[in-house]
């Protein structure tokens, strides 16, 4: 079974559709039940949708109590917020931290507690903003760098274990992400979510003695 978070739109939804088309059993999560229903509608019976707020540790724990052990987890949940630091709203900054960093902490904590000794791939979707500082994106870069630090540190804690962490750093995609981020820009040259999903899915290969630990997906 493959668990995909943040799958009510964008990259998460695109990945869900591609894995279902491969006849995989897929569980998708998000906070908006109506959006999740739209994603799963018309797909096979192999997809299940769960409304979960990953910023709530209790909800994360309850979710894992209710589902079978996943073979792969793809964590796409997150949000963006941009602008000069001095103009940013403190409440929006808190939401940014909760939606990106806190969700990943809660998810990884549950996964490691339950499955560190199981052959589970945990894929954390970040951003190229976790690799390069960008003006006007200070708090967004801060939370993505925080997620990267978390992933790399937990990866060291899991050394020798069967669970593997994979960091994915996609460049700009033409998705709904920008509509809620406060940043206006032309996305006509950006990757579609479907293009990025196809590249990421193809790169997520492993063997008995090796795996790809980090994936960067740059736009042209």
XYZ file of N, CA and C in Angstrom:
660
model
N 0.833 -1.194 0.000
C 0.000 0.000 0.000
C 0.878 1.258 0.000
N 0.417 2.266 -0.719
C 1.129 3.541 -0.791
C 0.265 4.618 -0.149
N 0.841 5.329 0.806
C 0.160 6.438 1.473
C 0.715 7.744 0.916
N -0.174 8.615 0.431
C 0.234 9.898 -0.132
C -0.474 11.011 0.620
N 0.285 11.883 1.270
C -0.300 13.008 1.997
C -0.375 14.229 1.082
N -1.207 15.176 1.463
C -1.332 16.389 0.648
C -1.780 16.076 -0.762
N -2.699 15.120 -0.890
C -3.071 14.607 -2.216
C -4.394 15.163 -2.717
N -4.880 16.236 -2.124
C -6.144 16.812 -2.583
C -5.974 17.659 -3.839
N -4.717 17.928 -4.220
C -4.440 18.692 -5.442
C -2.957 18.543 -5.786
N -2.575 19.150 -6.899
C -1.162 19.265 -7.246
C -0.417 17.957 -7.399
N 0.830 17.964 -6.919
C 1.715 16.812 -7.093
C 1.172 15.565 -6.409
N 0.632 15.706 -5.194
C 0.106 14.553 -4.482
C -1.008 13.868 -5.246
N -1.929 14.667 -5.803
C -3.035 14.113 -6.589
C -2.522 13.435 -7.850
N -1.533 14.053 -8.500
C -0.974 13.484 -9.729
C -0.280 12.159 -9.444
N 0.462 12.074 -8.353
C 1.124 10.823 -7.988
C 0.094 9.744 -7.672
N -0.958 10.119 -6.958
C -1.998 9.149 -6.621
C -2.597 8.533 -7.877
N -2.909 9.350 -8.848
C -3.519 8.860 -10.083
C -2.565 7.934 -10.839
N -1.266 8.268 -10.828
C -0.312 7.425 -11.548
C -0.115 6.079 -10.858
N -0.082 6.073 -9.521
C 0.087 4.796 -8.821
C -1.167 3.930 -8.937
N -2.335 4.546 -8.893
C -3.574 3.778 -9.071
C -3.621 3.163 -10.468
N -3.128 3.912 -11.461
C -3.119 3.384 -12.831
C -2.191 2.183 -12.958
N -1.245 2.055 -12.025
C -0.352 0.888 -11.990
C -0.943 -0.244 -11.141
N -2.195 -0.077 -10.743
C -2.912 -1.090 -9.960
C -2.403 -1.214 -8.528
N -1.829 -0.130 -8.006
C -1.379 -0.102 -6.619
C -2.544 0.284 -5.707
N -2.525 -0.244 -4.487
C -3.471 0.203 -3.466
C -2.956 1.511 -2.885
N -3.784 2.553 -2.901
C -3.350 3.890 -2.518
C -4.316 4.485 -1.499
N -3.754 5.091 -0.461
C -4.536 5.902 0.479
C -4.059 7.336 0.351
N -4.978 8.259 0.139
C -4.622 9.674 0.037
C -5.178 10.426 1.239
N -4.440 11.448 1.674
C -4.912 12.262 2.787
C -4.847 13.742 2.416
N -5.645 14.501 3.123
C -5.683 15.952 2.981
C -6.645 16.482 4.021
N -6.805 17.791 4.079
C -7.695 18.368 5.083
C -9.096 18.653 4.541
N -9.248 18.679 3.218
C -10.516 19.041 2.598
C -11.178 17.802 1.998
N -12.219 17.270 2.645
C -12.860 16.048 2.145
C -13.414 16.186 0.728
N -13.939 17.364 0.391
C -14.531 17.525 -0.944
C -13.465 17.460 -2.027
N -12.297 18.027 -1.774
C -11.210 17.957 -2.753
C -10.689 16.528 -2.887
N -10.589 15.827 -1.772
C -10.147 14.435 -1.823
C -11.130 13.586 -2.623
N -12.407 13.873 -2.469
C -13.438 13.136 -3.207
C -13.296 13.352 -4.706
N -12.969 14.587 -5.105
C -12.795 14.892 -6.524
C -11.606 14.125 -7.104
N -10.539 13.986 -6.306
C -9.358 13.254 -6.775
C -9.677 11.773 -6.952
N -10.358 11.204 -5.979
C -10.607 9.756 -6.011
C -11.766 9.363 -6.919
N -12.652 10.313 -7.241
C -13.818 10.008 -8.062
C -13.390 9.520 -9.455
N -13.952 8.420 -9.865
C -13.662 7.888 -11.185
C -12.457 6.979 -11.230
N -11.687 6.934 -10.139
C -10.554 6.007 -10.089
C -11.030 4.662 -9.575
N -10.145 3.698 -9.564
C -10.535 2.339 -9.180
C -10.851 2.269 -7.689
N -11.358 1.132 -7.301
C -11.666 0.896 -5.887
C -10.404 0.755 -5.051
N -9.255 0.828 -5.689
C -8.001 0.658 -4.977
C -7.525 1.936 -4.279
N -8.310 3.025 -4.349
C -7.929 4.269 -3.697
C -8.908 4.582 -2.566
N -8.351 5.003 -1.426
C -9.144 5.386 -0.262
C -8.716 6.780 0.166
N -9.669 7.616 0.545
C -9.377 8.997 0.944
C -9.669 9.188 2.429
N -8.713 9.824 3.139
C -8.881 10.110 4.566
C -8.643 11.590 4.810
N -9.556 12.234 5.514
C -9.379 13.637 5.889
C -8.608 13.692 7.210
N -7.386 14.237 7.151
C -6.499 14.262 8.320
C -5.745 15.585 8.356
N -5.656 16.186 9.540
C -4.808 17.360 9.737
C -3.492 16.875 10.334
N -2.463 16.836 9.526
C -1.178 16.287 9.967
C -0.467 17.177 10.973
N -0.941 18.415 11.153
C -0.363 19.294 12.175
C -0.865 18.922 13.567
N -1.827 18.013 13.629
C -2.380 17.520 14.891
C -1.811 16.131 15.147
N -0.929 16.008 16.112
C -0.235 14.747 16.367
C -1.212 13.613 16.673
N -2.298 13.919 17.380
C -3.272 12.879 17.721
C -3.960 12.332 16.476
N -4.276 13.215 15.532
C -4.899 12.762 14.291
C -3.942 11.884 13.482
N -2.666 12.223 13.501
C -1.672 11.419 12.778
C -1.598 10.017 13.372
N -1.549 9.945 14.688
C -1.477 8.650 15.358
C -2.729 7.820 15.074
N -3.900 8.457 15.138
C -5.159 7.759 14.862
C -5.199 7.239 13.429
N -4.682 8.037 12.504
C -4.649 7.611 11.104
C -3.857 6.310 10.955
N -2.669 6.262 11.541
C -1.843 5.062 11.392
C -2.444 3.864 12.120
N -3.203 4.112 13.183
C -3.904 3.015 13.858
C -4.954 2.380 12.945
N -5.477 3.164 11.999
C -6.624 2.724 11.204
C -6.269 2.141 9.838
N -4.982 2.180 9.475
C -4.586 1.705 8.144
C -3.513 0.618 8.256
N -3.380 -0.217 7.221
C -2.288 -1.211 7.237
C -0.936 -0.538 7.069
N 0.114 -1.272 7.349
C 1.452 -0.706 7.191
C 1.702 -0.357 5.736
N 2.108 0.877 5.456
C 2.400 1.243 4.069
C 3.775 0.735 3.635
N 3.869 0.342 2.373
C 5.172 0.003 1.799
C 5.935 1.270 1.436
N 5.167 2.319 1.083
C 5.756 3.603 0.738
C 4.858 4.722 1.262
N 5.484 5.765 1.770
C 4.779 6.981 2.164
C 5.376 8.129 1.364
N 4.515 8.886 0.684
C 4.962 10.066 -0.059
C 4.312 11.277 0.599
N 5.122 12.075 1.254
C 4.619 13.219 2.021
C 4.696 14.478 1.165
N 3.539 14.853 0.604
C 3.456 16.034 -0.250
C 2.832 17.229 0.456
N 2.275 17.012 1.643
C 1.546 18.079 2.331
C 2.462 19.271 2.606
N 1.936 20.461 2.377
C 2.714 21.674 2.630
C 2.014 22.876 2.026
N 2.566 24.048 2.272
C 1.984 25.270 1.720
C 3.093 26.297 1.545
N 2.775 27.380 0.838
C 3.744 28.439 0.610
C 3.237 29.771 1.127
N 4.174 30.634 1.465
C 3.848 32.010 1.876
C 5.088 32.855 1.601
N 4.909 33.945 0.861
C 6.053 34.703 0.381
C 5.888 36.204 0.637
N 6.970 36.913 0.421
C 6.970 38.364 0.560
C 8.140 38.818 1.412
N 8.446 40.121 1.391
C 9.519 40.652 2.239
C 9.243 40.324 3.708
N 10.262 39.946 4.446
C 10.080 39.500 5.827
C 9.318 40.521 6.670
N 9.651 41.822 6.503
C 9.044 42.832 7.362
C 7.548 43.022 7.106
N 7.056 42.493 5.981
C 5.642 42.645 5.640
C 4.825 41.383 5.909
N 5.482 40.324 6.338
C 4.767 39.060 6.524
C 3.935 39.062 7.807
N 2.780 38.415 7.714
C 1.850 38.334 8.832
C 2.262 37.212 9.791
N 2.361 37.481 11.091
C 2.789 36.440 12.043
C 1.899 35.196 12.024
N 0.595 35.377 11.843
C -0.298 34.220 11.802
C -0.048 33.358 10.564
N 0.240 34.016 9.440
C 0.559 33.279 8.218
C 1.891 32.543 8.360
N 2.832 33.146 9.066
C 4.117 32.482 9.313
C 3.897 31.232 10.164
N 3.046 31.355 11.193
C 2.736 30.191 12.028
C 2.094 29.079 11.206
N 1.168 29.443 10.320
C 0.545 28.437 9.446
C 1.585 27.766 8.557
N 2.531 28.558 8.071
C 3.592 28.023 7.215
C 4.415 26.986 7.970
N 4.767 27.308 9.209
C 5.537 26.373 10.033
C 4.733 25.104 10.300
N 3.464 25.282 10.659
C 2.614 24.117 10.947
C 2.440 23.228 9.722
N 2.150 23.843 8.574
C 1.823 23.077 7.363
C 3.026 22.366 6.762
N 4.218 22.875 6.998
C 5.413 22.296 6.390
C 6.278 21.520 7.378
N 6.720 22.188 8.430
C 7.661 21.559 9.353
C 6.964 20.664 10.372
N 5.926 21.185 11.014
C 5.262 20.412 12.066
C 4.615 19.149 11.509
N 3.987 19.242 10.341
C 3.376 18.052 9.744
C 4.416 16.962 9.494
N 5.587 17.377 9.023
C 6.640 16.396 8.724
C 7.182 15.772 9.996
N 7.333 16.579 11.047
C 7.793 16.039 12.328
C 6.819 14.992 12.849
N 5.538 15.325 12.874
C 4.536 14.373 13.389
C 4.508 13.096 12.560
N 4.554 13.247 11.242
C 4.498 12.081 10.362
C 5.709 11.181 10.571
N 6.898 11.757 10.552
C 8.114 10.964 10.712
C 8.191 10.319 12.090
N 7.760 11.039 13.100
C 7.805 10.476 14.447
C 6.969 9.201 14.538
N 5.747 9.245 14.003
C 4.890 8.065 14.020
C 5.478 6.937 13.184
N 5.970 7.277 12.005
C 6.523 6.249 11.123
C 7.724 5.554 11.748
N 8.626 6.337 12.329
C 9.834 5.754 12.922
C 9.470 4.895 14.136
N 8.548 5.383 14.964
C 8.138 4.615 16.130
C 7.558 3.261 15.742
N 6.812 3.234 14.638
C 6.089 2.034 14.252
C 6.867 1.111 13.313
N 7.635 1.686 12.394
C 8.106 0.892 11.257
C 9.603 0.998 10.965
N 10.395 1.473 11.894
C 11.811 1.670 11.572
C 12.494 0.377 11.131
N 12.025 -0.761 11.633
C 12.640 -2.046 11.289
C 11.907 -2.760 10.169
N 11.026 -2.015 9.469
C 10.272 -2.599 8.353
C 10.748 -1.980 7.038
N 10.685 -2.727 5.934
C 11.146 -2.198 4.639
C 10.158 -1.173 4.078
N 10.254 0.043 4.577
C 9.332 1.115 4.210
C 10.104 2.278 3.595
N 9.679 2.722 2.422
C 10.249 3.918 1.801
C 9.434 5.124 2.247
N 10.102 6.127 2.779
C 9.434 7.358 3.197
C 9.992 8.496 2.347
N 9.144 9.041 1.495
C 9.544 10.054 0.516
C 9.026 11.409 0.992
N 9.936 12.335 1.234
C 9.556 13.665 1.713
C 9.736 14.666 0.571
N 8.626 15.203 0.088
C 8.673 16.195 -0.975
C 8.956 17.558 -0.366
N 10.045 18.165 -0.774
C 10.411 19.480 -0.258
C 10.313 20.505 -1.384
N 11.432 21.112 -1.744
C 11.477 22.153 -2.765
C 12.938 22.501 -2.995
N 13.240 23.068 -4.164
C 14.598 23.584 -4.359
C 14.865 24.745 -3.405
N 13.806 25.285 -2.778
C 13.983 26.325 -1.757
C 14.643 25.767 -0.497
N 14.734 24.439 -0.384
C 15.459 23.817 0.727
C 16.951 23.732 0.432
N 17.345 24.163 -0.768
C 18.747 24.071 -1.175
C 19.391 25.428 -1.432
N 18.569 26.417 -1.784
C 19.102 27.725 -2.182
C 18.280 28.834 -1.540
N 18.958 29.809 -0.938
C 18.269 30.964 -0.367
C 17.685 31.820 -1.482
N 16.500 32.384 -1.228
C 15.832 33.198 -2.232
C 15.234 34.441 -1.583
N 15.516 35.604 -2.152
C 14.929 36.840 -1.645
C 13.419 36.808 -1.812
N 12.711 37.303 -0.813
C 11.258 37.298 -0.858
C 10.650 35.979 -0.441
N 11.500 35.003 -0.095
C 11.010 33.684 0.311
C 11.665 33.244 1.620
N 11.987 34.214 2.472
C 12.796 33.921 3.663
C 12.162 32.887 4.584
N 10.907 33.081 4.934
C 10.282 32.135 5.871
C 9.991 30.798 5.191
N 9.674 30.842 3.912
C 9.449 29.594 3.171
C 10.745 28.790 3.102
N 11.841 29.455 2.765
C 13.141 28.768 2.765
C 13.468 28.242 4.159
N 13.148 29.024 5.191
C 13.461 28.613 6.559
C 12.772 27.296 6.916
N 11.479 27.175 6.593
C 10.788 25.928 6.958
C 11.254 24.768 6.092
N 11.548 25.031 4.820
C 12.023 23.943 3.957
C 13.424 23.498 4.359
N 14.277 24.452 4.754
C 15.588 24.067 5.265
C 15.431 23.285 6.567
N 14.433 23.647 7.363
C 14.164 22.902 8.586
C 13.750 21.474 8.292
N 12.898 21.282 7.288
C 12.477 19.936 6.897
C 13.681 19.134 6.398
N 14.528 19.790 5.610
C 15.722 19.100 5.112
C 16.617 18.661 6.270
N 16.816 19.538 7.244
C 17.619 19.180 8.413
C 17.013 18.024 9.182
N 15.697 18.025 9.301
C 14.997 16.934 9.975
C 15.221 15.621 9.243
N 15.020 15.636 7.921
C 15.165 14.417 7.116
C 16.585 13.870 7.216
N 17.571 14.738 7.076
C 18.955 14.263 7.089
C 19.367 13.760 8.473
N 18.839 14.367 9.519
C 19.162 13.913 10.873
C 18.495 12.576 11.183
N 17.214 12.440 10.832
C 16.511 11.175 11.077
C 17.113 10.061 10.229
N 17.561 10.412 9.040
C 18.224 9.411 8.186
C 19.439 8.824 8.899
N 20.195 9.667 9.605
C 21.349 9.178 10.365
C 20.900 8.294 11.529
N 19.770 8.658 12.154
C 19.254 7.845 13.248
C 18.782 6.476 12.759
N 18.426 6.394 11.488
C 17.922 5.143 10.908
C 19.015 4.324 10.229
N 20.256 4.746 10.332
C 21.352 4.026 9.671
C 21.351 2.564 10.094
N 21.323 1.674 9.124
C 21.312 0.239 9.399
C 19.915 -0.345 9.532
N 18.890 0.521 9.564
C 17.514 0.054 9.670
C 16.920 -0.187 8.277
N 15.793 -0.870 8.217
C 15.163 -1.183 6.935
C 14.402 0.010 6.360
N 13.912 0.900 7.226
C 13.223 2.088 6.738
C 14.220 3.032 6.084
N 13.845 3.599 4.924
C 14.722 4.513 4.201
C 14.000 5.835 3.942
N 14.705 6.934 4.143
C 14.174 8.265 3.876
C 14.731 8.796 2.570
N 13.847 9.347 1.750
C 14.228 9.886 0.445
C 13.765 11.328 0.374
N 14.694 12.243 0.113
C 14.363 13.654 -0.026
C 14.171 14.008 -1.492
N 13.081 14.706 -1.800
C 12.792 15.112 -3.177
C 12.695 16.635 -3.218
N 13.419 17.227 -4.177
C 13.512 18.681 -4.283
C 13.027 19.136 -5.667
N 11.719 19.337 -5.820
C 11.217 19.778 -7.127
C 11.305 21.292 -7.294
N 11.546 21.718 -8.536
C 11.483 23.125 -8.874
C 10.038 23.541 -9.087
N 9.846 24.721 -9.665
C 8.513 25.287 -9.803
C 7.571 24.435 -10.631
N 6.356 24.264 -10.112
C 5.310 23.542 -10.821
C 4.095 24.447 -10.976
N 3.381 24.269 -12.054
C 2.171 25.055 -12.306
C 0.996 24.377 -11.613
N 0.786 24.704 -10.343
C -0.283 24.102 -9.547
C -1.026 25.184 -8.773
N -2.024 24.760 -7.991
C -2.796 25.678 -7.155
C -1.959 26.295 -6.041
N -0.781 25.746 -5.808
C 0.108 26.222 -4.743
C 0.284 27.737 -4.783
N 0.480 28.284 -5.970
C 0.797 29.703 -6.096
C -0.396 30.587 -5.786
N -1.599 30.090 -5.996
C -2.797 30.897 -5.783
C -2.995 31.263 -4.321
N -2.494 30.435 -3.420
C -2.659 30.688 -1.984
C -1.377 31.161 -1.311
N -0.309 31.345 -2.086
C 0.995 31.659 -1.497
C 1.251 33.154 -1.317
N 0.459 33.992 -2.009
C 0.699 35.430 -1.943
C 1.746 35.912 -2.924
N 2.207 35.021 -3.802
C 3.222 35.405 -4.784
C 2.632 35.324 -6.187
N 2.678 36.424 -6.900
C 2.148 36.476 -8.254
C 3.284 36.284 -9.256
N 3.165 35.302 -10.110
C 4.181 35.082 -11.128
C 3.599 34.278 -12.279
N 4.289 34.328 -13.403
C 3.879 33.606 -14.604
C 4.398 32.177 -14.519
N 3.493 31.212 -14.451
C 3.894 29.805 -14.323
C 3.780 29.047 -15.640
N 3.641 29.771 -16.738
C 3.418 29.113 -18.028
C 4.593 28.234 -18.447
N 5.791 28.543 -17.950
C 6.967 27.746 -18.309
C 7.301 26.690 -17.254
N 6.490 26.597 -16.213
C 6.752 25.648 -15.137
C 6.304 24.243 -15.535
N 6.820 23.247 -14.835
C 6.383 21.865 -15.019
C 4.929 21.726 -14.578
N 4.211 20.827 -15.209
C 2.900 20.451 -14.685
C 3.119 19.449 -13.552
N 2.117 19.311 -12.711
C 2.198 18.325 -11.635
C 2.353 16.917 -12.200
N 1.697 16.664 -13.325
C 1.772 15.339 -13.947
C 3.184 15.036 -14.441
N 3.855 16.049 -15.016
C 5.238 15.849 -15.471
C 6.158 15.542 -14.299
N 6.044 16.340 -13.238
C 6.895 16.136 -12.064
C 6.618 14.774 -11.429
N 5.344 14.414 -11.348
C 4.979 13.122 -10.749
C 5.593 11.963 -11.522
N 5.547 12.046 -12.829
C 6.105 10.974 -13.655
C 7.608 10.827 -13.430
N 8.324 11.960 -13.379
C 9.773 11.907 -13.164
C 10.117 11.370 -11.778
N 9.388 11.826 -10.764
C 9.655 11.373 -9.397
C 9.351 9.888 -9.260
N 8.217 9.469 -9.782
C 7.835 8.052 -9.691
C 8.881 7.168 -10.368
N 9.367 7.586 -11.524
C 10.372 6.798 -12.245
C 11.698 6.743 -11.492
N 11.989 7.794 -10.702
C 13.267 7.847 -9.979
C 13.244 7.057 -8.674
N 12.058 6.734 -8.186
C 11.946 6.056 -6.894
C 12.155 4.548 -7.063
N 13.379 4.194 -7.384
C 13.746 2.796 -7.568
C 14.775 2.405 -6.517
N 14.741 1.164 -6.111
C 15.730 0.664 -5.155
C 16.030 -0.793 -5.457
N 17.129 -1.273 -4.900
C 17.501 -2.684 -5.012
C 17.728 -3.211 -3.601
N 18.079 -4.456 -3.501
C 18.297 -5.038 -2.171
C 19.507 -4.422 -1.479
N 20.424 -3.834 -2.247
C 21.647 -3.293 -1.655
C 21.828 -1.791 -1.855
N 20.813 -1.107 -2.375
C 20.975 0.330 -2.589
C 19.654 1.017 -2.878
N 19.646 2.326 -2.650
C 18.460 3.121 -2.957
C 18.904 4.542 -3.283
N 18.053 5.275 -3.998
C 18.335 6.673 -4.313
C 17.865 7.515 -3.140
N 18.778 8.229 -2.511
C 18.441 8.947 -1.266
C 17.893 10.341 -1.508
N 18.280 10.977 -2.628
C 17.851 12.347 -2.899
C 17.565 12.519 -4.393
N 16.482 13.233 -4.685
C 16.066 13.466 -6.066
C 15.830 14.958 -6.261
N 16.469 15.538 -7.250
C 16.234 16.936 -7.613
C 15.551 16.965 -8.964
N 14.429 17.666 -9.052
C 13.674 17.780 -10.299
C 13.651 19.245 -10.685
N 14.483 19.604 -11.628
C 14.566 21.001 -12.072
C 13.672 21.239 -13.276
N 13.111 22.441 -13.365
C 12.367 22.800 -14.556
C 13.321 23.360 -15.592
N 12.898 23.316 -16.841
C 13.748 23.774 -17.943
C 13.945 25.292 -17.850
